[in-house]
XYZ file of C-alpha atoms in Angstrom:
351
model
C -5.505 30.452 29.661
C -7.836 29.922 32.600
C -6.289 29.244 35.965
C -8.022 28.230 39.145
C -11.709 27.683 39.730
C -12.774 31.352 39.584
C -9.700 33.194 38.327
C -9.275 35.244 41.566
C -12.969 36.188 41.519
C -12.629 38.557 38.572
C -15.861 39.226 36.648
C -14.005 39.049 33.306
C -13.616 35.288 33.375
C -15.726 34.644 30.205
C -13.587 36.986 28.048
C -10.372 34.936 28.154
C -12.521 31.897 27.315
C -13.745 33.547 24.110
C -10.254 34.700 23.182
C -9.082 31.096 23.460
C -10.935 29.899 20.351
C -8.925 31.639 17.614
C -5.706 30.935 19.482
C -2.534 29.235 18.241
C -4.023 25.746 17.817
C -4.739 24.246 14.389
C -7.614 26.485 13.330
C -7.191 25.463 9.714
C -8.471 21.942 10.391
C -12.259 22.033 10.413
C -13.732 19.120 12.342
C -11.317 16.512 11.044
C -10.949 14.776 14.371
C -8.121 15.544 16.750
C -6.136 18.625 16.022
C -2.789 16.982 15.342
C -2.319 16.249 11.677
C -0.926 12.757 11.821
C -1.027 9.292 10.351
C -4.676 8.959 9.332
C -6.531 7.247 12.106
C -3.840 7.747 14.757
C -4.902 9.081 18.104
C -3.898 12.600 18.961
C -1.877 13.309 22.061
C -3.585 14.195 25.246
C -6.052 11.336 25.580
C -9.025 11.837 23.320
C -8.866 15.233 21.661
C -11.124 18.134 22.420
C -13.920 16.121 23.968
C -13.308 17.185 27.522
C -14.749 15.162 30.346
C -17.177 12.333 29.724
C -18.027 12.727 26.036
C -16.269 10.748 23.332
C -14.346 12.050 20.342
C -16.465 13.009 17.335
C -15.943 10.444 14.595
C -14.430 11.917 11.434
C -15.969 10.865 8.090
C -12.433 10.448 6.766
C -11.674 7.894 9.468
C -14.891 6.048 8.668
C -13.854 5.945 4.996
C -10.385 4.646 5.905
C -11.849 2.009 8.219
C -14.320 0.889 5.538
C -11.498 0.751 2.977
C -9.393 -1.282 5.386
C -12.249 -3.741 5.907
C -12.718 -4.176 2.156
C -8.955 -4.537 1.634
C -8.715 -7.204 4.346
C -11.663 -9.187 2.976
C -10.508 -9.066 -0.641
C -6.944 -10.127 0.112
C -8.115 -12.824 2.540
C -9.990 -14.328 -0.421
C -6.788 -14.338 -2.491
C -4.845 -16.028 0.315
C -7.579 -18.634 0.767
C -7.518 -19.507 -2.947
C -3.719 -19.798 -2.953
C -3.685 -21.873 0.227
C -6.390 -24.370 -0.741
C -5.257 -24.869 -4.361
C -2.269 -27.249 -4.498
C -1.502 -26.360 -8.124
C -0.771 -22.730 -7.168
C 2.640 -23.355 -5.605
C 4.950 -21.800 -8.181
C 7.303 -18.962 -7.131
C 5.083 -16.451 -8.941
C 2.101 -17.392 -6.768
C 4.241 -17.214 -3.641
C 5.020 -13.593 -4.485
C 1.340 -12.887 -5.152
C 0.580 -14.456 -1.763
C 3.184 -12.230 -0.107
C 1.537 -9.176 -1.662
C -1.911 -10.340 -0.538
C -0.667 -10.953 3.024
C 0.915 -7.490 3.163
C -2.267 -5.831 1.918
C -4.353 -7.913 4.334
C -2.236 -6.647 7.244
C -2.511 -3.103 5.871
C -6.302 -3.379 5.913
C -6.257 -4.753 9.453
C -3.904 -1.918 10.424
C -6.406 0.680 9.197
C -9.151 -0.969 11.235
C -6.844 -1.174 14.272
C -6.011 2.513 13.968
C -9.703 3.355 13.985
C -10.205 1.216 17.089
C -7.233 2.792 18.887
C -8.470 6.281 18.112
C -12.155 5.968 18.936
C -12.762 2.782 20.907
C -9.778 2.361 23.205
C -10.326 4.199 26.486
C -8.154 5.335 28.119
C -5.817 5.926 25.155
C -2.644 3.851 25.161
C 0.654 5.132 23.817
C 1.858 1.565 23.203
C -1.306 0.765 21.230
C -0.875 3.912 19.125
C 2.745 3.054 18.338
C 1.820 -0.567 17.658
C -0.909 0.387 15.191
C 1.417 2.821 13.412
C 4.140 0.147 13.317
C 1.715 -2.367 11.812
C 0.862 0.082 9.033
C 4.525 0.854 8.364
C 5.429 -2.837 8.178
C 2.404 -3.766 6.053
C 2.731 -1.004 3.467
C 6.512 -1.510 3.298
C 5.949 -5.222 2.634
C 3.313 -4.369 0.020
C 5.667 -2.092 -1.924
C 8.543 -4.575 -1.591
C 6.302 -7.414 -2.794
C 5.349 -5.336 -5.833
C 9.049 -4.800 -6.515
C 9.711 -8.545 -6.090
C 6.945 -9.384 -8.586
C 8.485 -6.899 -11.022
C 11.950 -8.458 -10.624
C 10.454 -11.929 -11.062
C 8.708 -10.913 -14.279
C 11.903 -9.355 -15.584
C 13.986 -12.469 -14.844
C 11.370 -14.761 -16.381
C 11.848 -12.902 -19.661
C 15.547 -12.030 -19.475
C 16.607 -15.575 -18.466
C 13.734 -17.455 -20.069
C 15.764 -20.647 -20.677
C 17.223 -20.997 -17.169
C 14.531 -19.232 -15.147
C 12.676 -22.326 -13.917
C 15.874 -24.071 -12.852
C 17.344 -21.054 -11.073
C 14.220 -19.591 -9.456
C 13.270 -22.547 -7.278
C 10.519 -22.427 -4.687
C 13.040 -22.676 -1.841
C 15.062 -19.741 -3.148
C 11.920 -17.625 -3.537
C 10.783 -18.544 -0.001
C 14.152 -17.474 1.407
C 14.007 -14.124 -0.425
C 10.429 -13.474 0.704
C 11.327 -14.317 4.312
C 14.294 -11.936 4.205
C 12.090 -9.195 2.763
C 9.488 -9.664 5.501
C 12.121 -9.558 8.247
C 13.334 -6.238 6.857
C 9.794 -4.832 6.725
C 9.037 -6.040 10.254
C 12.161 -4.199 11.376
C 10.786 -1.032 9.791
C 7.505 -1.591 11.640
C 9.294 -1.895 14.987
C 11.026 1.462 14.622
C 8.201 3.557 16.177
C 8.221 1.287 19.249
C 12.011 1.630 19.521
C 11.928 5.429 19.770
C 11.527 6.394 16.107
C 8.579 8.617 16.983
C 7.653 12.182 17.906
C 5.399 11.576 20.902
C 7.830 13.467 23.147
C 8.278 16.364 20.709
C 5.078 17.215 18.862
C 6.774 19.968 16.852
C 8.907 17.328 15.114
C 5.896 15.317 13.904
C 5.302 14.690 10.221
C 1.954 14.105 8.572
C 2.573 10.431 9.402
C 2.318 10.899 13.144
C 3.979 9.472 15.235
C 6.809 9.343 12.657
C 9.096 12.390 12.740
C 9.457 14.745 9.796
C 13.025 13.623 8.997
C 12.172 9.943 9.178
C 9.090 10.416 7.007
C 11.298 12.129 4.419
C 13.624 9.101 4.437
C 10.665 6.770 3.879
C 9.277 8.945 1.073
C 12.633 9.178 -0.739
C 13.132 5.410 -0.408
C 9.681 4.824 -1.852
C 10.341 7.140 -4.814
C 13.614 5.331 -5.527
C 11.828 1.964 -5.459
C 9.209 3.292 -7.840
C 11.920 4.543 -10.214
C 13.506 1.071 -10.117
C 10.138 -0.572 -10.850
C 9.536 1.764 -13.777
C 12.974 1.010 -15.218
C 12.412 -2.749 -14.889
C 9.007 -2.561 -16.553
C 10.479 -0.587 -19.443
C 13.057 -3.355 -19.889
C 10.267 -5.954 -19.651
C 8.377 -4.132 -22.383
C 11.425 -4.112 -24.673
C 12.094 -7.822 -24.130
C 8.416 -8.674 -24.657
C 8.401 -6.804 -27.975
C 11.524 -8.643 -29.097
C 10.158 -12.054 -28.086
C 6.853 -11.365 -29.800
C 8.656 -10.508 -33.040
C 10.777 -13.671 -32.845
C 7.719 -15.862 -32.238
C 5.875 -14.204 -35.103
C 8.764 -14.870 -37.490
C 9.278 -18.498 -36.406
C 5.604 -19.471 -36.586
C 4.679 -17.105 -39.425
C 1.867 -15.536 -37.398
C -0.349 -12.900 -38.908
C 0.806 -9.406 -37.949
C -2.485 -8.683 -36.234
C -1.943 -11.536 -33.744
C 1.429 -10.091 -32.764
C -0.073 -6.618 -32.476
C -2.844 -7.943 -30.223
C -0.372 -9.663 -27.906
C 1.952 -6.691 -27.597
C -0.995 -4.319 -27.216
C -2.237 -6.397 -24.290
C 1.218 -6.271 -22.739
C 1.333 -2.509 -23.067
C -2.122 -2.112 -21.531
C -1.097 -4.294 -18.576
C 2.094 -2.289 -18.147
C 0.188 0.996 -18.222
C -2.349 -0.348 -15.714
C 0.332 -1.461 -13.252
C 2.471 1.670 -13.352
C -0.464 4.068 -13.716
C -2.437 2.850 -10.708
C 0.659 2.586 -8.524
C 1.803 6.098 -9.432
C -1.633 7.698 -9.057
C -2.187 6.072 -5.669
C 1.202 6.586 -4.044
C 3.259 9.332 -5.720
C 1.125 12.320 -4.547
C 1.166 11.057 -0.958
C 4.930 10.420 -1.041
C 5.691 13.896 -2.405
C 3.342 15.503 0.113
C 5.169 13.650 2.907
C 8.372 15.347 1.789
C 7.082 18.910 1.806
C 4.424 18.923 4.556
C 4.516 18.624 8.329
C 2.030 18.368 11.188
C 1.072 22.057 10.884
C -0.600 21.445 7.507
C -4.396 20.928 7.465
C -5.143 17.310 8.231
C -7.774 17.173 5.476
C -4.930 17.245 2.920
C -3.341 14.222 4.556
C -6.606 12.298 4.516
C -7.409 13.180 0.900
C -4.012 11.837 -0.230
C -3.790 8.887 2.160
C -7.151 7.444 1.097
C -6.071 6.841 -2.556
C -2.793 5.350 -1.275
C -4.687 2.814 0.807
C -6.948 2.066 -2.147
C -3.887 0.713 -3.949
C -4.135 -2.324 -1.666
C -7.713 -2.692 -2.891
C -6.603 -2.630 -6.529
C -3.592 -4.959 -6.191
C -5.635 -8.209 -6.042
C -7.484 -7.214 -9.207
C -4.264 -6.553 -11.131
C -2.038 -9.344 -9.835
C -4.439 -12.097 -8.704
C -7.937 -11.975 -10.200
C -6.612 -11.360 -13.732
C -4.473 -14.528 -13.527
C -6.113 -17.426 -15.463
C -5.074 -20.058 -12.899
C -6.540 -18.085 -10.003
C -9.664 -17.353 -12.040
C -10.110 -21.083 -12.643
C -9.735 -21.823 -8.912
C -12.275 -19.131 -8.058
C -14.807 -20.551 -10.530
C -14.335 -24.039 -9.110
C -14.652 -22.792 -5.525
C -17.736 -20.647 -6.177
C -19.840 -22.788 -8.512
C -17.905 -26.037 -8.954
C -17.505 -25.546 -12.692
C -15.523 -23.644 -15.302
C -17.499 -21.615 -17.884
C -17.199 -22.705 -21.487
C -16.089 -19.204 -22.450
C -13.114 -19.381 -20.084
C -9.829 -18.953 -21.953
C -7.123 -21.410 -20.963
C -4.521 -19.972 -23.325
C -1.051 -20.317 -21.750
C 0.838 -17.167 -20.977
C 3.535 -16.153 -23.435
C 6.537 -13.909 -23.085
C 4.528 -11.098 -24.628
C 2.056 -11.112 -21.729
C 3.772 -8.607 -19.472
């Protein structure tokens, strides 16, 4: 390392400078922003990375992609919330859960944009802003996963207790459960600000900087357990839907092809829900268990980007495919409903 203005006047001053480049820093990360492999879009320690004096930090294409994804996520889910808010008929517990999911994904998109701003626009860098942006992402993505689990539980109960579901699952009860879930997720988001971070010990950082390696492992294991619970519930939903479809077919003497069409649609919906969720989140969760901050940051970005895209897909699966929301969108956009629009009521076979 160089010391002093002229290093005691020695003529060999340039040589230590050249030996510095292949030194012990993260040489495996080629121009991916700051050298610390952390939560994508989170500022690296030391106030602005390897820019030196007056120049700014070089903008990483990965961060641009994450910021653009966050902007699209925020806009798409804001549209869902606007439709739910301005349509009085969409006040059932199911739509409240869809609104909770849209709000969580909206905050996740804003968190990605805020992380980009903290990393590249905020000068001088602020430790509180970095922790706040990371906390917003933790709270938002936790609420998104919990909302997906709540929608799964709601679908299961609507089939398992079909006769008493509407009397037991009141709007007030659903509001109380959603509020409790959000308080829990907000508590998770506050953890980095309460000392659940590695800013004082960079060697303990995970790929989700500023979250520590141990704490990231806890989050990843919790996520995998929630996914296993969702998969088990959807398998039960599929079994109940098959049984209900058979009973309806027998009672109304439907043609076998009608029953096959209904159950086939349920299976395709089930595969879409579990497949997209698993493809987006499982690789990132497993990587969080085995990797740490010494791993090349490009791996973190390449796995985090699909995970964030799940918030872009959620409105398509849970909101825009819903006939009631589709009708509200048609009325809001063009003031009419197309003649080809299907108003067939949902049955127990529609998973």
